[in-house]
Coordinates of C-alpha atoms and ligand atoms in Angstrom, one line a residue:
M1 CA 119.5 88.6 126.4
D2 CA 119.7 84.9 125.4
Y3 CA 118.7 85.5 121.8
Q4 CA 119.8 82.1 120.6
G5 CA 117.7 80.4 123.3
I6 CA 114.7 82.4 122.2
L7 CA 115.3 81.7 118.5
D8 CA 115.5 78.0 119.3
Q9 CA 112.2 78.1 121.2
I10 CA 110.6 80.0 118.2
K11 CA 111.9 77.3 115.8
N12 CA 110.3 74.6 118.1
K13 CA 107.0 76.4 118.5
I14 CA 106.3 76.9 114.8
D15 CA 105.6 74.0 112.4
C16 CA 105.3 75.6 109.0
R17 CA 103.6 72.6 107.5
Q18 CA 100.7 73.1 109.9
L19 CA 100.3 76.8 109.1
S20 CA 98.0 78.1 106.5
G21 CA 99.2 80.1 103.5
E22 CA 100.2 79.7 99.9
V23 CA 103.5 80.2 98.1
A24 CA 103.2 83.1 95.6
T25 CA 102.4 81.8 92.1
Y26 CA 101.7 85.0 90.1
I27 CA 105.5 85.1 89.5
P28 CA 106.0 81.5 88.2
E29 CA 109.6 81.4 89.3
L30 CA 108.6 81.9 92.9
A31 CA 106.2 79.0 92.8
K32 CA 109.1 76.6 92.5
V33 CA 110.3 77.3 96.0
S34 CA 109.6 74.7 98.7
P35 CA 106.8 75.8 101.1
D36 CA 108.6 74.2 104.0
K37 CA 111.6 76.5 104.0
F38 CA 112.0 78.2 107.3
G39 CA 114.9 80.3 108.6
M40 CA 115.7 83.2 110.9
H41 CA 118.8 85.3 111.6
L42 CA 119.2 88.1 114.2
C43 CA 122.2 90.4 114.2
S44 CA 122.7 92.5 117.4
T45 CA 124.3 95.9 117.3
S46 CA 127.0 94.5 119.6
G47 CA 128.1 92.4 116.7
D48 CA 126.7 89.0 117.6
D49 CA 124.7 86.6 115.3
F50 CA 121.9 84.2 116.2
F51 CA 120.1 81.9 113.7
F52 CA 118.3 78.7 112.9
G53 CA 117.0 76.7 109.9
D54 CA 117.4 77.8 106.3
S55 CA 118.9 81.2 107.4
N56 CA 121.8 80.9 104.9
E57 CA 119.8 80.1 101.8
G58 CA 119.1 82.8 99.3
F59 CA 115.5 83.8 98.3
S60 CA 113.9 86.5 96.4
V61 CA 113.6 89.7 98.5
Q62 CA 110.8 91.1 96.3
S63 CA 109.1 94.1 98.0
I64 CA 111.8 94.3 100.7
S65 CA 113.9 95.9 98.0
K66 CA 111.5 98.9 98.1
V67 CA 113.2 100.1 101.3
L68 CA 116.6 100.0 99.6
S69 CA 115.5 101.7 96.4
L70 CA 113.8 104.4 98.5
S71 CA 117.0 104.9 100.5
L72 CA 119.1 105.4 97.4
A73 CA 116.5 107.7 95.7
L74 CA 116.4 110.0 98.8
L75 CA 120.2 110.6 98.4
Y76 CA 119.4 112.2 95.0
E77 CA 115.9 113.5 95.3
D78 CA 115.7 114.5 99.0
D79 CA 112.3 116.2 99.8
K80 CA 111.5 116.6 96.1
L81 CA 110.5 112.9 96.1
W82 CA 107.5 113.7 98.4
E83 CA 105.9 115.9 95.7
R84 CA 105.5 112.6 93.7
V85 CA 104.8 110.0 96.4
D86 CA 102.9 110.5 99.6
V87 CA 103.7 109.1 103.1
E88 CA 100.3 107.7 104.2
P89 CA 99.4 104.1 104.8
S90 CA 97.3 102.8 101.9
G91 CA 95.0 100.4 103.7
D92 CA 94.9 98.6 100.3
P93 CA 96.8 95.7 98.8
F94 CA 100.3 96.2 97.6
N95 CA 99.3 96.1 93.9
S96 CA 96.0 98.0 94.1
L97 CA 95.2 100.4 91.3
V98 CA 92.0 102.0 92.7
Q99 CA 93.5 104.8 94.9
L100 CA 95.9 105.8 92.1
E101 CA 93.0 107.0 89.9
Y102 CA 91.2 109.1 92.4
E103 CA 94.4 110.5 93.8
N104 CA 95.6 111.6 90.4
G105 CA 98.5 109.2 89.9
I106 CA 100.2 110.1 93.3
P107 CA 101.0 106.8 95.1
R108 CA 100.1 106.7 98.8
N109 CA 103.6 105.7 99.9
P110 CA 106.9 104.4 98.5
L111 CA 106.5 100.8 100.0
I112 CA 103.6 99.8 97.8
N113 CA 104.1 98.9 94.1
S114 CA 103.0 102.2 92.6
G115 CA 105.2 104.2 95.0
A116 CA 108.2 101.9 94.3
L117 CA 107.7 102.3 90.6
V118 CA 107.9 106.1 90.9
V119 CA 111.0 105.7 93.1
C120 CA 112.5 103.5 90.3
D121 CA 111.6 106.2 87.8
T122 CA 113.5 108.8 89.8
L123 CA 116.5 106.5 90.0
I124 CA 116.5 106.1 86.2
S125 CA 116.5 109.9 85.9
N126 CA 119.3 110.3 88.3
L127 CA 121.7 107.4 87.6
K128 CA 123.8 106.7 84.4
D129 CA 123.5 102.9 84.8
P130 CA 120.6 102.3 87.2
K131 CA 120.8 98.5 87.5
K132 CA 124.6 98.6 88.1
E133 CA 124.5 101.5 90.5
Y134 CA 121.5 100.2 92.5
L135 CA 123.3 96.8 92.9
E136 CA 126.5 98.6 94.0
F137 CA 124.4 100.5 96.6
V138 CA 122.9 97.3 97.9
I139 CA 126.3 95.6 98.0
K140 CA 127.7 98.6 100.0
V141 CA 124.9 98.6 102.5
A142 CA 125.0 94.8 102.8
G143 CA 128.8 94.8 103.1
N144 CA 128.7 91.8 100.8
P145 CA 130.0 91.7 97.2
H146 CA 128.2 88.5 96.4
I147 CA 124.7 89.9 96.2
S148 CA 123.1 89.9 92.8
Y149 CA 120.0 90.0 90.7
N150 CA 118.2 86.7 89.8
E151 CA 117.6 87.2 86.1
K152 CA 115.2 84.2 86.0
V153 CA 113.0 85.8 88.6
A154 CA 113.1 89.2 86.9
E155 CA 112.2 87.6 83.5
S156 CA 109.5 85.5 85.1
E157 CA 107.9 88.7 86.6
K158 CA 108.3 90.7 83.4
A159 CA 106.4 88.0 81.4
N160 CA 103.5 88.2 83.9
G161 CA 103.7 91.8 85.3
F162 CA 100.5 93.1 83.7
N163 CA 99.2 94.7 86.9
N164 CA 102.5 96.7 87.4
A165 CA 102.4 97.6 83.7
A166 CA 98.9 99.0 84.2
M167 CA 100.1 101.1 87.2
V168 CA 103.0 102.6 85.4
N169 CA 100.9 103.5 82.4
L170 CA 98.2 105.0 84.6
M171 CA 100.8 107.1 86.4
K172 CA 102.4 108.1 83.1
S173 CA 99.1 109.4 82.0
Y174 CA 99.1 111.7 85.1
G175 CA 102.6 112.8 84.3
N176 CA 104.1 111.0 87.3
I177 CA 106.4 108.7 85.3
H178 CA 109.1 110.6 83.4
N179 CA 110.9 107.7 81.7
D180 CA 110.0 105.0 79.2
V181 CA 107.4 102.6 80.7
D182 CA 109.3 99.4 79.8
T183 CA 112.5 100.8 81.2
V184 CA 110.8 101.5 84.5
L185 CA 109.3 98.1 84.7
D186 CA 112.5 96.3 83.8
F187 CA 114.4 98.2 86.5
Y188 CA 111.7 97.6 89.1
F189 CA 111.5 93.9 88.3
H190 CA 115.3 93.7 88.7
T191 CA 115.3 95.4 92.1
C192 CA 112.6 92.9 93.3
S193 CA 114.6 89.9 92.0
V194 CA 117.6 90.5 94.2
S195 CA 118.4 87.3 96.1
M196 CA 119.5 87.4 99.7
S197 CA 119.5 85.0 102.7
C198 CA 118.1 85.9 106.1
K199 CA 121.7 86.4 107.3
E200 CA 122.4 88.8 104.4
L201 CA 119.1 90.7 104.8
A202 CA 119.6 91.1 108.6
N203 CA 123.1 92.4 108.0
T204 CA 121.9 94.8 105.3
F205 CA 119.1 96.2 107.5
M206 CA 121.6 97.0 110.3
I207 CA 121.9 100.4 108.7
Y208 CA 118.3 101.1 109.8
A209 CA 119.0 99.9 113.4
N210 CA 122.1 102.0 113.5
H211 CA 120.6 105.4 112.5
G212 CA 122.0 105.3 109.0
C213 CA 125.5 104.0 109.8
L214 CA 127.1 100.8 108.5
Q215 CA 127.7 98.3 111.2
E216 CA 131.2 97.3 110.0
T217 CA 132.8 100.7 109.2
G218 CA 130.6 103.2 111.0
E219 CA 130.2 105.2 107.8
Q220 CA 127.1 107.4 107.8
V221 CA 125.4 106.5 104.5
L222 CA 121.9 107.8 105.4
S223 CA 121.4 110.8 107.6
V224 CA 119.8 110.2 111.0
K225 CA 116.7 112.2 109.9
R226 CA 116.3 110.1 106.7
T227 CA 116.7 106.9 108.6
K228 CA 114.1 108.0 111.1
R229 CA 111.7 108.7 108.2
I230 CA 112.4 105.4 106.4
N231 CA 111.8 103.5 109.7
A232 CA 108.5 105.4 110.2
L233 CA 107.4 104.4 106.7
M234 CA 108.3 100.8 107.4
Q235 CA 106.2 101.0 110.6
T236 CA 103.2 102.5 109.0
C237 CA 103.3 101.1 105.4
G238 CA 105.7 98.1 105.4
F239 CA 102.9 95.5 105.3
Y240 CA 100.3 97.2 103.1
D241 CA 96.8 96.5 104.4
E242 CA 98.3 94.5 107.2
A243 CA 100.5 97.3 108.6
G244 CA 98.3 97.8 111.6
E245 CA 98.2 94.1 112.3
F246 CA 102.0 93.9 112.1
S247 CA 102.4 96.9 114.5
F248 CA 99.8 95.4 116.8
R249 CA 101.4 91.9 116.9
V250 CA 105.1 92.6 116.5
G251 CA 105.6 96.3 117.1
L252 CA 108.7 96.9 115.1
P253 CA 109.4 98.8 111.8
G254 CA 109.7 96.1 109.1
K255 CA 109.1 95.1 105.5
S256 CA 107.8 92.0 103.9
G257 CA 108.1 90.6 100.3
V258 CA 106.1 87.9 98.4
G259 CA 109.2 85.7 98.4
G260 CA 108.2 85.0 102.0
G261 CA 110.9 87.2 103.7
I262 CA 110.3 89.7 106.4
V263 CA 112.9 91.9 107.9
A264 CA 112.4 94.1 111.0
I265 CA 114.6 96.3 113.1
Y266 CA 114.8 97.4 116.7
P267 CA 116.7 100.7 116.8
N268 CA 120.0 100.5 118.7
M269 CA 119.5 96.8 119.4
Y270 CA 119.1 94.4 116.4
S271 CA 118.0 93.6 112.9
V272 CA 116.2 90.4 112.3
A273 CA 115.1 88.5 109.1
V274 CA 112.9 85.5 108.8
W275 CA 111.9 83.5 105.7
S276 CA 109.0 81.1 105.1
P277 CA 107.4 81.2 101.7
K278 CA 103.8 80.4 102.6
L279 CA 101.9 83.8 102.4
N280 CA 98.7 84.8 104.1
A281 CA 95.9 86.5 102.0
K282 CA 97.6 89.9 102.3
G283 CA 100.9 88.6 100.8
N284 CA 102.9 88.4 104.1
S285 CA 104.6 85.3 105.4
T286 CA 102.4 83.5 107.9
A287 CA 105.3 81.9 109.8
G288 CA 107.4 85.0 109.5
M289 CA 104.8 87.2 111.3
L290 CA 104.3 84.6 114.0
A291 CA 108.1 84.2 114.5
L292 CA 108.5 87.9 114.9
E293 CA 105.5 88.2 117.3
F294 CA 107.1 85.5 119.5
L295 CA 110.4 87.3 119.3
T296 CA 109.1 90.6 120.5
D297 CA 106.8 89.0 123.1
M298 CA 109.6 86.8 124.5
T299 CA 112.3 89.5 124.5
G300 CA 110.0 92.4 125.4
S301 CA 111.8 94.4 122.7
S302 CA 109.0 96.1 120.7
I303 CA 109.5 99.8 120.2
F304 CA 106.1 100.3 121.9
Ligands
LIG1 N1 107.6 92.1 92.6 C1 106.4 92.0 93.3 C2 105.3 92.7 92.6 O1 105.5 93.8 92.1 C3 106.6 92.6 94.7 C4 105.4 92.5 95.6 C5 105.7 92.2 97.0 O2 106.7 91.6 97.4 N2 104.7 92.5 97.8 O3 104.2 92.3 92.6

């Protein structure tokens, strides 16, 4: 497959300046990023890399981190986690509070904010130094010691994270948050603040294309069964109330973040990350969705 030729065509077909969408502003630090950034990186399981544009520039992974925190939490909690978080698509925005009340503080899934906050709560219960150990896990999966938190982004979100604070408090009132509210929020904001480039993200998500094994060493970090389940959650819940649309147009398990990144995997074949900060009304990158739609259309490589 001529992936580089296809990526070059995608780059030429998409003019980010012409596309609609807005850079996220509710986290003021994210509003500083240029709306015209655009990059894409694809890693194949055969060990080749293909890319264009700003694929080497770091950006805030935001909700993409929810896949990694879930992966780490499952190593400690296993099936116990599913007593506190469900596995159903929400059909609601990522930061919605409404379902939480009538579903008694049990989040619909771990890839929306409420679910990720419970996942963070379990990590705080299980880890001695959650921020340090979470980052060590990400570094291991990424095979890259340079990945780190962006403290400015974490602080910026903390100063404005009233909606997430409301969610943690509501869940705490139902007994579904076991640790201190501010500790949970601080840890969650840090996980979201991790900065990665498309290249680094695509490399990191190779683990989900490789049935839980690291590409470099072959080490089985996540079991085959867990990886299957995490991929299923990305497929059904990775884009909030646009998960159906992403399945329909792209047809791969994937995850987006309000930093404008989207990562998707095709099991046994590749992992691909794309970045363009202008978001549609559902909080997903407009150019990112289009680029991935072109990719799976042109390669015929959707899982469907
Ligand atoms: N940190 C962001 C928030 O909690 C993550 C949201 C996202 O990327 N969809 O609002």
